[in-house]
Structure formats: structure tokens, C-alpha cells
Coordinates of N, CA and C (backbone and C1' of nucleotides) in Angstrom, one line a residue:
Chain A
M1225 N 78.5 108.9 99.5 CA 79.9 109.0 99.7 C 80.6 107.7 99.1
K1226 N 81.7 107.9 98.5 CA 82.4 106.8 97.9 C 83.8 106.6 98.5
Y1227 N 84.4 105.5 98.2 CA 85.6 105.0 98.8 C 86.7 104.8 97.7
W1228 N 87.9 105.1 98.0 CA 89.0 105.0 97.0 C 90.2 104.5 97.7
L1229 N 91.2 104.2 96.8 CA 92.6 103.9 97.3 C 93.5 104.6 96.3
M1230 N 94.5 105.3 97.0 CA 95.5 106.0 96.2 C 96.9 105.5 96.6
K1231 N 97.7 105.3 95.6 CA 99.1 104.8 95.8 C 100.1 105.9 95.8
S1232 N 101.0 105.8 96.7 CA 102.2 106.7 96.7 C 103.4 106.0 97.2
E1233 N 104.5 106.3 96.6 CA 105.8 105.7 97.1 C 106.2 106.5 98.3
P1234 N 106.3 105.8 99.5 CA 106.6 106.6 100.7 C 107.9 107.3 100.7
E1235 N 108.9 106.9 99.8 CA 110.1 107.6 99.7 C 109.9 109.0 99.1
V1236 N 108.8 109.1 98.3 CA 108.5 110.3 97.6 C 107.5 111.1 98.5
F1237 N 106.4 110.4 98.8 CA 105.4 111.1 99.6 C 104.6 110.0 100.4
S1238 N 104.8 110.1 101.7 CA 104.2 109.1 102.6 C 103.0 109.7 103.4
I1239 N 102.3 108.8 104.1 CA 101.2 109.3 104.9 C 101.7 110.2 106.0
D1240 N 103.0 110.0 106.4 CA 103.5 110.9 107.5 C 103.8 112.3 106.9
H1241 N 104.2 112.3 105.6 CA 104.4 113.6 105.0 C 103.1 114.4 105.0
L1242 N 102.0 113.7 104.6 CA 100.7 114.3 104.5 C 100.3 114.9 105.9
K1243 N 100.5 114.1 106.9 CA 100.2 114.5 108.3 C 100.9 115.7 108.7
Q1244 N 102.1 115.9 108.2 CA 102.9 117.1 108.6 C 102.6 118.3 107.8
M1245 N 101.8 118.2 106.7 CA 101.5 119.4 105.9 C 100.6 120.4 106.7
P1246 N 100.7 121.6 106.3 CA 99.7 122.6 106.9 C 98.3 122.1 106.8
E1247 N 97.6 122.1 107.8 CA 96.2 121.6 107.9 C 96.1 120.2 107.5
Q1248 N 97.2 119.5 107.5 CA 97.3 118.1 107.2 C 96.7 117.8 105.8
T1249 N 96.8 118.8 104.9 CA 96.2 118.7 103.6 C 97.2 118.9 102.5
D1250 N 97.1 118.3 101.4 CA 97.9 118.5 100.2 C 97.2 118.1 98.9
H1251 N 97.8 118.6 97.8 CA 97.2 118.2 96.5 C 97.9 117.0 96.1
W1252 N 97.1 116.1 95.4 CA 97.6 114.8 94.9 C 98.1 115.0 93.5
D1253 N 99.3 115.6 93.3 CA 99.8 115.9 92.0 C 100.6 114.8 91.4
G1254 N 100.9 114.9 90.1 CA 101.8 114.0 89.5 C 101.1 112.8 88.8
V1255 N 99.8 112.6 88.9 CA 99.2 111.5 88.3 C 99.2 111.7 86.8
R1256 N 99.8 110.8 86.1 CA 99.9 110.9 84.6 C 99.4 109.6 83.9
N1257 N 98.2 109.3 84.3 CA 97.5 108.1 83.8 C 96.1 108.5 83.6
Y1258 N 95.5 108.2 82.4 CA 94.2 108.8 82.0 C 93.1 108.2 82.9
Q1259 N 93.2 106.9 83.1 CA 92.1 106.3 84.0 C 92.1 107.0 85.3
A1260 N 93.2 107.1 85.9 CA 93.3 107.7 87.2 C 92.9 109.2 87.2
R1261 N 93.3 109.9 86.1 CA 92.9 111.3 86.0 C 91.4 111.4 85.9
N1262 N 90.8 110.6 85.1 CA 89.3 110.7 85.0 C 88.6 110.5 86.3
M1263 N 89.1 109.6 87.1 CA 88.5 109.4 88.5 C 88.6 110.7 89.3
M1264 N 89.8 111.3 89.3 CA 90.0 112.5 90.1 C 89.2 113.7 89.5
R1265 N 89.1 113.8 88.2 CA 88.4 114.9 87.5 C 86.9 114.8 87.6
D1266 N 86.4 113.5 87.5 CA 85.0 113.4 87.3 C 84.2 112.7 88.5
Q1267 N 84.9 111.9 89.3 CA 84.2 111.1 90.2 C 84.5 111.3 91.7
M1268 N 85.6 111.8 92.0 CA 85.9 112.0 93.4 C 85.3 113.2 94.0
K1269 N 84.6 113.1 95.1 CA 83.8 114.2 95.7 C 84.3 114.5 97.1
V1270 N 84.1 115.7 97.5 CA 84.4 116.2 98.8 C 83.7 115.2 99.8
G1271 N 84.5 114.7 100.8 CA 83.9 113.8 101.8 C 84.2 112.4 101.5
D1272 N 84.6 112.1 100.2 CA 84.9 110.7 99.9 C 86.1 110.2 100.8
Q1273 N 86.1 109.0 101.2 CA 87.1 108.4 102.0 C 88.2 107.7 101.2
V1274 N 89.4 107.8 101.6 CA 90.5 107.2 100.7 C 91.5 106.5 101.5
F1275 N 91.9 105.3 101.1 CA 93.0 104.6 101.7 C 94.3 105.1 101.1
F1276 N 95.2 105.4 102.0 CA 96.6 105.8 101.6 C 97.4 104.5 101.5
Y1277 N 97.8 104.2 100.3 CA 98.6 102.9 100.1 C 100.1 103.2 99.8
H1278 N 100.9 102.6 100.5 CA 102.4 102.7 100.2 C 102.9 101.7 99.2
S1279 N 103.3 102.2 98.1 CA 103.8 101.2 97.1 C 105.3 101.3 96.9
N1280 N 105.8 100.3 96.2 CA 107.2 100.2 95.8 C 108.1 100.4 97.1
T1281 N 107.8 99.7 98.1 CA 108.6 99.8 99.3 C 108.7 98.4 99.9
K1282 N 109.5 98.4 101.0 CA 109.8 97.0 101.6 C 108.6 96.2 101.9
E1283 N 107.7 96.8 102.6 CA 106.4 96.1 102.8 C 105.2 97.0 102.3
P1284 N 104.8 96.8 101.0 CA 103.7 97.6 100.5 C 102.4 97.3 101.2
G1285 N 101.6 98.3 101.4 CA 100.3 98.0 102.0 C 99.6 99.3 102.3
I1286 N 98.4 99.2 103.0 CA 97.6 100.3 103.3 C 98.0 100.9 104.6
A1287 N 98.3 102.2 104.6 CA 98.9 102.8 105.8 C 97.9 103.6 106.6
G1288 N 96.9 104.1 105.9 CA 96.0 105.0 106.7 C 94.8 105.5 105.8
I1289 N 94.2 106.5 106.4 CA 92.9 107.0 105.7 C 93.0 108.5 105.6
M1290 N 92.6 109.0 104.4 CA 92.5 110.4 104.2 C 91.1 110.7 103.6
E1291 N 90.8 112.0 103.4 CA 89.5 112.4 102.9 C 89.7 113.4 101.8
V1292 N 88.8 113.3 100.8 CA 88.9 114.3 99.7 C 88.3 115.6 100.3
V1293 N 89.1 116.7 100.1 CA 88.6 118.0 100.6 C 88.5 119.1 99.5
R1294 N 89.0 118.7 98.3 CA 88.7 119.6 97.1 C 88.7 118.7 95.9
E1295 N 87.6 118.9 95.1 CA 87.4 118.1 93.9 C 88.3 118.5 92.8
G1296 N 88.4 117.7 91.7 CA 89.3 117.8 90.7 C 89.5 119.2 90.1
Y1297 N 90.8 119.6 90.0 CA 91.2 120.8 89.3 C 92.5 120.6 88.7
P1298 N 92.9 121.5 87.7 CA 94.1 121.2 86.9 C 95.4 121.1 87.8
D1299 N 96.2 120.1 87.4 CA 97.5 119.9 88.1 C 98.5 120.8 87.5
H1300 N 98.8 121.8 88.4 CA 99.7 122.9 87.9 C 101.2 122.4 87.6
T1301 N 101.5 121.2 88.2 CA 102.9 120.8 88.0 C 103.1 120.4 86.5
A1302 N 102.1 120.1 85.8 CA 102.2 119.8 84.4 C 102.6 121.0 83.6
L1303 N 102.5 122.2 84.1 CA 102.8 123.5 83.4 C 104.2 124.0 83.8
D1304 N 104.8 123.4 84.8 CA 106.0 123.9 85.3 C 107.2 123.1 84.7
P1305 N 108.0 123.8 83.8 CA 109.1 123.1 83.2 C 110.1 122.5 84.2
E1306 N 110.2 123.1 85.4 CA 111.1 122.6 86.3 C 110.7 121.4 87.0
S1307 N 109.4 121.0 86.9 CA 108.8 119.9 87.6 C 109.1 118.6 86.9
R1308 N 109.3 117.6 87.7 CA 109.5 116.2 87.1 C 108.2 115.8 86.4
Y1309 N 107.1 116.5 86.7 CA 105.8 116.1 86.2 C 105.4 117.0 85.0
F1310 N 106.3 117.8 84.5 CA 106.0 118.7 83.4 C 105.5 117.9 82.2
D1311 N 104.5 118.5 81.5 CA 104.0 117.9 80.3 C 103.7 119.0 79.3
S1312 N 104.5 119.1 78.3 CA 104.4 120.2 77.3 C 103.0 120.2 76.6
R1313 N 102.3 119.0 76.6 CA 101.1 119.0 75.9 C 99.9 119.6 76.8
S1314 N 100.2 119.9 78.0 CA 99.2 120.5 78.9 C 99.3 122.0 78.8
S1315 N 98.2 122.7 79.0 CA 98.3 124.2 79.0 C 97.2 124.7 80.0
R1316 N 97.4 126.0 80.3 CA 96.4 126.6 81.2 C 95.0 126.6 80.6
E1317 N 94.9 126.8 79.3 CA 93.6 126.9 78.6 C 93.0 125.5 78.5
N1318 N 93.9 124.5 78.3 CA 93.5 123.1 78.0 C 94.3 122.1 78.9
P1319 N 94.0 122.1 80.2 CA 94.7 121.3 81.1 C 94.5 119.8 80.8
R1320 N 95.6 119.1 80.8 CA 95.5 117.6 80.5 C 95.4 116.8 81.7
W1321 N 96.0 117.3 82.8 CA 96.1 116.5 84.1 C 95.4 117.2 85.2
Y1322 N 94.8 116.4 86.1 CA 94.0 116.9 87.2 C 94.5 116.3 88.5
M1323 N 94.1 117.0 89.6 CA 94.4 116.5 90.9 C 93.3 116.8 91.9
V1324 N 93.3 116.2 93.0 CA 92.3 116.6 94.1 C 93.2 116.9 95.3
D1325 N 92.5 117.6 96.3 CA 93.2 117.8 97.6 C 92.6 116.8 98.6
V1326 N 93.6 116.3 99.4 CA 93.2 115.3 100.4 C 93.7 115.8 101.8
R1327 N 93.0 115.4 102.8 CA 93.4 115.7 104.2 C 93.6 114.4 104.9
Y1328 N 94.7 114.4 105.7 CA 94.9 113.2 106.6 C 93.8 113.0 107.6
K1329 N 93.4 111.8 107.8 CA 92.5 111.5 108.9 C 93.2 110.7 110.0
R1330 N 93.7 109.6 109.6 CA 94.4 108.8 110.6 C 95.2 107.7 110.0
H1331 N 96.2 107.2 110.8 CA 96.8 105.9 110.4 C 95.9 104.8 110.7
L1332 N 96.1 103.7 110.0 CA 95.4 102.4 110.5 C 96.1 102.0 111.8
R1333 N 95.4 101.2 112.6 CA 96.0 100.8 113.9 C 97.3 100.1 113.7
R1334 N 97.4 99.4 112.5 CA 98.6 98.8 112.0 C 98.5 98.9 110.5
P1335 N 99.7 99.0 109.8 CA 99.6 98.9 108.4 C 99.2 97.5 107.9
V1336 N 98.3 97.5 107.0 CA 97.8 96.2 106.5 C 98.5 95.9 105.2
P1337 N 99.5 94.9 105.2 CA 100.3 94.7 104.0 C 99.6 94.0 102.9
L1338 N 100.0 94.3 101.7 CA 99.5 93.8 100.5 C 99.4 92.2 100.5
A1339 N 100.5 91.6 101.0 CA 100.5 90.2 101.1 C 99.4 89.6 101.9
E1340 N 98.9 90.4 102.9 CA 97.8 89.9 103.7 C 96.5 90.2 103.0
L1341 N 96.4 91.3 102.3 CA 95.1 91.6 101.5 C 94.9 90.5 100.5
K1342 N 96.0 90.0 100.0 CA 95.9 88.9 98.9 C 95.3 87.6 99.5
Q1343 N 95.4 87.4 100.8 CA 95.0 86.2 101.3 C 93.5 86.1 101.6
H1344 N 92.8 87.2 101.4 CA 91.3 87.3 101.6 C 90.5 87.3 100.4
R1345 N 89.8 86.2 100.2 CA 88.9 86.1 99.0 C 87.9 87.2 98.9
A1346 N 87.5 87.8 100.0 CA 86.6 88.9 100.0 C 87.1 90.1 99.3
L1347 N 88.5 90.1 99.1 CA 89.1 91.3 98.5 C 89.6 90.9 97.1
G1348 N 89.2 89.8 96.6 CA 89.8 89.3 95.3 C 89.4 90.1 94.1
D1349 N 88.4 90.9 94.3 CA 88.0 91.8 93.1 C 88.8 93.1 93.1
M1350 N 89.5 93.4 94.1 CA 90.3 94.6 94.1 C 91.4 94.5 93.0
P1351 N 91.5 95.5 92.1 CA 92.6 95.5 91.2 C 94.0 95.4 91.9
L1352 N 94.0 96.0 93.1 CA 95.2 96.1 93.8 C 95.9 94.7 94.0
V1353 N 95.1 93.7 94.2 CA 95.7 92.4 94.6 C 96.1 91.6 93.4
H1354 N 95.9 92.1 92.2 CA 96.2 91.4 91.0 C 97.5 91.7 90.4
R1355 N 98.2 90.8 90.1 CA 99.5 90.8 89.5 C 99.6 91.8 88.3
G1356 N 100.6 92.6 88.4 CA 100.8 93.5 87.3 C 99.9 94.7 87.3
N1357 N 99.1 94.9 88.3 CA 98.2 96.0 88.4 C 99.0 97.3 88.6
R1358 N 98.7 98.3 87.7 CA 99.5 99.5 87.8 C 98.7 100.8 88.0
L1359 N 97.4 100.5 88.2 CA 96.5 101.7 88.4 C 96.8 102.3 89.8
S1360 N 97.0 103.6 89.8 CA 97.5 104.3 91.0 C 96.3 104.9 91.8
I1361 N 95.2 104.9 91.2 CA 93.9 105.3 92.0 C 92.8 104.4 91.6
M1362 N 92.2 103.8 92.5 CA 91.1 102.9 92.2 C 89.9 103.0 93.2
P1363 N 88.7 102.7 92.7 CA 87.6 102.7 93.6 C 87.6 101.5 94.5
V1364 N 87.1 101.7 95.7 CA 87.0 100.6 96.7 C 85.5 100.5 97.0
T1365 N 85.0 99.3 97.0 CA 83.5 99.1 97.4 C 83.4 99.3 98.9
E1366 N 82.1 99.6 99.3 CA 81.9 99.8 100.7 C 82.2 98.5 101.5
H1367 N 81.9 97.4 100.8 CA 82.1 96.1 101.4 C 83.6 95.9 101.7
Q1368 N 84.4 96.2 100.6 CA 85.9 96.0 100.8 C 86.4 97.0 101.8
W1369 N 85.9 98.2 101.8 CA 86.3 99.2 102.8 C 86.1 98.7 104.2
R1370 N 84.9 98.2 104.5 CA 84.6 97.7 105.8 C 85.4 96.5 106.2
Y1371 N 85.6 95.7 105.2 CA 86.4 94.4 105.5 C 87.8 94.8 105.9
I1372 N 88.4 95.7 105.2 CA 89.8 96.1 105.5 C 89.9 96.8 106.8
L1373 N 88.9 97.6 107.2 CA 88.9 98.2 108.5 C 88.8 97.2 109.6
E1374 N 88.2 96.0 109.3 CA 88.2 95.0 110.3 C 89.6 94.3 110.4
L1375 N 90.3 94.2 109.3 CA 91.6 93.6 109.3 C 92.6 94.4 110.2
E1376 N 92.4 95.7 110.2 CA 93.4 96.5 111.0 C 93.3 96.2 112.5
S1377 N 92.2 95.7 112.9 CA 92.1 95.4 114.4 C 92.5 94.0 114.7
I1378 N 92.9 93.2 113.8 CA 93.3 91.8 114.1 C 94.7 91.8 114.7
Chain B
dG621 P 121.2 97.3 91.8 O5' 121.1 96.0 90.8 C5' 121.5 94.8 91.4 C4' 120.6 93.7 90.9 C3' 120.2 93.8 89.4 O3' 120.2 92.5 88.9 C1' 118.2 93.8 90.7
dC622 P 119.9 92.3 87.3 O5' 118.5 91.6 87.4 C5' 118.3 90.5 88.3 C4' 116.9 89.9 88.1 C3' 116.4 90.0 86.7 O3' 115.8 88.7 86.4 C1' 114.9 91.2 88.0
dC623 P 115.5 88.3 84.9 O5' 113.9 88.6 84.9 C5' 113.1 88.1 85.8 C4' 111.7 88.7 85.7 C3' 111.3 88.9 84.2 O3' 109.9 88.7 84.1 C1' 111.1 90.9 85.4
dA624 P 109.4 87.7 83.1 O5' 107.8 87.7 83.4 C5' 107.4 87.6 84.8 C4' 106.1 88.4 85.0 C3' 105.2 88.5 83.8 O3' 103.9 88.5 84.3 C1' 106.0 90.7 84.4
dA625 P 102.6 88.4 83.4 O5' 102.2 89.9 83.4 C5' 101.7 90.5 84.6 C4' 101.4 92.0 84.3 C3' 100.5 92.2 83.1 O3' 99.4 92.9 83.5 C1' 102.4 93.6 83.0
dC626 P 98.1 93.2 82.7 O5' 98.5 94.6 82.0 C5' 98.7 95.7 82.9 C4' 99.3 96.8 82.1 C3' 98.6 97.0 80.8 O3' 98.4 98.4 80.5 C1' 100.8 97.0 80.4
dG627 P 97.0 99.0 80.2 O5' 97.4 100.6 80.0 C5' 98.0 101.3 81.1 C4' 99.0 102.3 80.5 C3' 98.5 103.0 79.2 O3' 98.8 104.4 79.4 C1' 100.5 101.9 78.7
dT628 P 98.5 105.4 78.3 O5' 99.8 105.5 77.4 C5' 101.0 105.9 78.1 C4' 102.1 106.1 77.1 C3' 101.7 106.9 75.9 O3' 102.7 107.9 75.7 C1' 102.6 104.8 75.1
dT629 P 102.7 109.0 74.5 O5' 103.7 108.4 73.5 C5' 105.0 108.0 73.9 C4' 105.7 107.4 72.7 C3' 105.6 108.2 71.4 O3' 106.9 108.5 70.9 C1' 105.0 105.9 71.0
dG630 P 107.1 109.5 69.8 O5' 107.3 108.6 68.5 C5' 108.2 107.5 68.6 C4' 108.0 106.6 67.3 C3' 107.7 107.5 66.1 O3' 108.4 106.8 65.0 C1' 106.0 105.9 66.4
dG631 P 108.9 107.6 63.7 O5' 109.2 106.4 62.7 C5' 109.8 105.2 63.2 C4' 109.3 104.0 62.4 C3' 109.1 104.3 61.0 O3' 109.6 103.1 60.3 C1' 107.1 103.6 61.9
dC632 P 109.9 103.2 58.7 O5' 108.6 102.6 58.0 C5' 108.3 101.3 58.2 C4' 106.8 101.0 57.9 C3' 106.4 101.7 56.6 O3' 106.6 100.9 55.5 C1' 104.7 101.7 58.3
Chain C
dG591 P 91.4 103.7 63.4 O5' 92.1 102.9 62.2 C5' 91.6 101.7 61.6 C4' 92.8 100.7 61.7 C3' 93.0 100.1 63.0 O3' 93.2 98.7 62.8 C1' 95.0 101.1 62.3
dC592 P 93.4 97.6 63.9 O5' 94.9 97.2 63.7 C5' 95.3 96.7 62.4 C4' 96.8 96.4 62.4 C3' 97.2 95.6 63.6 O3' 98.1 94.5 63.1 C1' 98.5 97.6 63.5
dC593 P 98.4 93.3 64.0 O5' 99.8 93.7 64.6 C5' 100.9 94.0 63.8 C4' 102.0 94.6 64.6 C3' 102.2 94.0 65.9 O3' 103.6 93.9 66.2 C1' 102.0 96.3 66.2
dA594 P 104.3 92.5 66.4 O5' 105.8 92.9 66.4 C5' 106.4 93.7 65.3 C4' 107.3 94.7 65.9 C3' 108.2 94.3 67.0 O3' 109.5 94.8 66.8 C1' 106.9 96.1 67.7
dA595 P 110.7 94.5 67.8 O5' 110.9 95.9 68.5 C5' 111.0 97.1 67.8 C4' 111.1 98.3 68.7 C3' 112.0 98.1 69.9 O3' 112.8 99.2 70.0 C1' 109.8 98.7 70.6
dC596 P 113.9 99.3 71.1 O5' 113.2 100.2 72.2 C5' 112.5 101.4 71.8 C4' 111.7 101.9 73.0 C3' 112.5 101.9 74.3 O3' 112.6 103.2 74.8 C1' 110.3 101.1 74.5
dG597 P 113.4 103.5 76.1 O5' 112.2 103.8 77.1 C5' 111.2 104.7 76.8 C4' 110.2 104.8 77.9 C3' 110.9 104.9 79.3 O3' 110.2 105.9 80.1 C1' 109.4 103.0 79.2
dT598 P 110.6 106.1 81.6 O5' 109.4 105.4 82.3 C5' 108.0 105.8 82.0 C4' 107.1 105.0 82.9 C3' 107.5 105.0 84.4 O3' 106.3 105.3 85.1 C1' 107.3 102.8 83.7
dT599 P 106.4 105.5 86.7 O5' 105.6 104.2 87.2 C5' 104.4 103.9 86.6 C4' 104.0 102.5 87.2 C3' 104.1 102.4 88.7 O3' 102.9 101.9 89.2 C1' 105.2 100.6 87.6
dG600 P 102.5 102.0 90.7 O5' 103.1 100.6 91.2 C5' 102.6 99.4 90.8 C4' 103.5 98.3 91.3 C3' 104.0 98.5 92.7 O3' 103.9 97.3 93.4 C1' 105.8 98.0 91.3
dG601 P 103.6 97.1 94.9 O5' 103.7 95.6 95.0 C5' 102.9 94.8 94.0 C4' 103.7 93.5 93.7 C3' 104.2 92.8 95.0 O3' 104.0 91.4 94.8 C1' 106.0 93.3 93.5
dC602 P 104.0 90.4 96.0 O5' 105.5 89.9 96.0 C5' 105.9 89.1 94.9 C4' 107.4 88.9 94.9 C3' 108.0 88.7 96.2 O3' 108.2 87.3 96.4 C1' 109.3 90.2 94.9

DNA sequence: GCCAACGTTGGC
DNA sequence: GCCAACGTTGGC
């Protein structure tokens, strides 16, 4: 089992939105970055654990935990001209973008803000804490995962 | 609102 | 293939 972190702007889609979905499950659509796509298409497996990160908000940080419940499959929003994620270069025969399905597990006992994550040397290797990082999906090591789970209880 | 970082586009 | 211009992300 592997660990991940996925970013979303809470104004657009927050962990509370996910919790309110039928079966507390939704597809993670709209990712339009090749590195992130490759992780969803090739590496994320059912049962993998994922931090839900709130970005571009007053206090960005890790809000909770979800789980991969369906592995990479084509992102249909790329085929929908009405969607803000439409991409004319994608097609049903040759899909360019992929998504996974995730299910809500729980909120952290408290949101752990980015500013706090940055203070811990043990997390210094996370792309998240580095300036200018724009990767919206990233792997998390088991060590980092456990470390952050200890932070929520402080 | 500003701006750094960085991915993408397109002219050559 | 290079690289300048442009667009987007996202912290602050």
C-alpha cells in the first residue's frame, strides 16, 4: 500500500464536499498535468491512502484522509465541450487525461497547516513544502505519513 | 493583489 | 531544438 497527497481548492471541491457525495466517493477529475496524470494512471492502487490537501485558501494545509477505491481510468470531463476541463486533443479512443475514484475516510483531528509542515525537518523532502511547487498529486513516504499523523494529535 | 516558479506554446 | 512569451498555480 502506498501513500499520496492530492491538492484541491476548497472553494471548488473540499473534503466536506467529498464527505457529502453518495457513498462519500467521487472521481478526481480535472487534473491536467502529465506528471500527476501518470501517477493516477500507472501508480495509484485501490487501498492506497491519500491526504486531502486544501490549496489556494486562507490557511492551506492537510484536512483529512481518503482512500483510492478505483484505479486510473479516462477523465470524461476532457471530452465534454461544456466542461471547464475540456481538451480537444483528448478522445474516447485515445484518452489523454485520467482520474481515480476516492472515498472519504476521515478529517484529521485538526487541519495541519502548510506553515506548520514547513517547520519540520522530517518533512523537508516533501515537494509540498518547497517554494513554487505546483504538483497537484505527489507521493508521500510511509515515514512522512506517520509523522504527519502524529502532528494532528499535538 | 502580487509575484515566484514553472509548464506550455509557438516562432524561428 | 532553442528559447522568449505567456498562462497557471498557489503561497503570502
